[in-house]
Amino acid sequence: MATPTQDRTERLFKFLQEFTLLKFKPQRTSDNDTLLWLHSLPQEKEVFNAARPPAGRESNPDEWLVIRKPRFHLAPGLPGELQP
């Protein structure tokens, strides 16, 4: 159980912490962000975007951008000359 002095000290530090958060306004600018257009995305089978719908695929009006994780194949084994 905390003593009254400890309780007051904890509340003081909590107040100071929250007070300092009020002094710093959050940055709401996007000066350092980059703009990426849908038509500039790579044309890969894993990437679907509404700017370039592939032929033969039905497009969902709610999907603007869909990126699927590519499937990787295992690397081939070492040739006999390189085996230890």
PDB file of C-alpha atoms in Angstrom, residues 42-71:
ATOM      1  CA  PRO A  42       4.597  -2.892 -61.337  1.00  0.00           C
ATOM      2  CA  GLN A  43       2.599  -5.166 -63.603  1.00  0.00           C
ATOM      3  CA  GLU A  44       2.971  -8.465 -61.798  1.00  0.00           C
ATOM      4  CA  LYS A  45       0.483 -11.269 -61.333  1.00  0.00           C
ATOM      5  CA  GLU A  46       0.600 -10.697 -57.555  1.00  0.00           C
ATOM      6  CA  VAL A  47      -0.387  -7.021 -57.888  1.00  0.00           C
ATOM      7  CA  PHE A  48      -3.920  -6.036 -58.839  1.00  0.00           C
ATOM      8  CA  ASN A  49      -4.881  -2.404 -59.037  1.00  0.00           C
ATOM      9  CA  ALA A  50      -8.015  -0.714 -60.310  1.00  0.00           C
ATOM     10  CA  ALA A  51      -6.052   1.506 -62.705  1.00  0.00           C
ATOM     11  CA  ARG A  52      -5.015  -1.526 -64.816  1.00  0.00           C
ATOM     12  CA  PRO A  53      -7.377  -4.455 -64.291  1.00  0.00           C
ATOM     13  CA  PRO A  54      -6.117  -7.625 -65.966  1.00  0.00           C
ATOM     14  CA  ALA A  55      -8.220  -9.168 -68.704  1.00  0.00           C
ATOM     15  CA  GLY A  56     -10.297 -12.110 -67.613  1.00  0.00           C
ATOM     16  CA  ARG A  57     -10.445 -11.191 -63.936  1.00  0.00           C
ATOM     17  CA  GLU A  58     -13.643  -9.915 -62.455  1.00  0.00           C
ATOM     18  CA  SER A  59     -13.000  -6.797 -60.470  1.00  0.00           C
ATOM     19  CA  ASN A  60     -14.622  -6.116 -57.146  1.00  0.00           C
ATOM     20  CA  PRO A  61     -15.629  -2.428 -56.943  1.00  0.00           C
ATOM     21  CA  ASP A  62     -14.396  -2.322 -53.330  1.00  0.00           C
ATOM     22  CA  GLU A  63     -10.875  -3.467 -54.264  1.00  0.00           C
ATOM     23  CA  TRP A  64      -8.559  -0.700 -55.402  1.00  0.00           C
ATOM     24  CA  LEU A  65      -5.290  -2.424 -54.634  1.00  0.00           C
ATOM     25  CA  VAL A  66      -4.598  -6.084 -53.853  1.00  0.00           C
ATOM     26  CA  ILE A  67      -1.067  -7.390 -53.319  1.00  0.00           C
ATOM     27  CA  ARG A  68      -0.581 -11.091 -52.783  1.00  0.00           C
ATOM     28  CA  LYS A  69       2.511 -12.615 -51.260  1.00  0.00           C
ATOM     29  CA  PRO A  70       4.571 -14.260 -54.023  1.00  0.00           C
ATOM     30  CA  ARG A  71       5.327 -17.961 -53.821  1.00  0.00           C
TER      31      ARG A  71
END
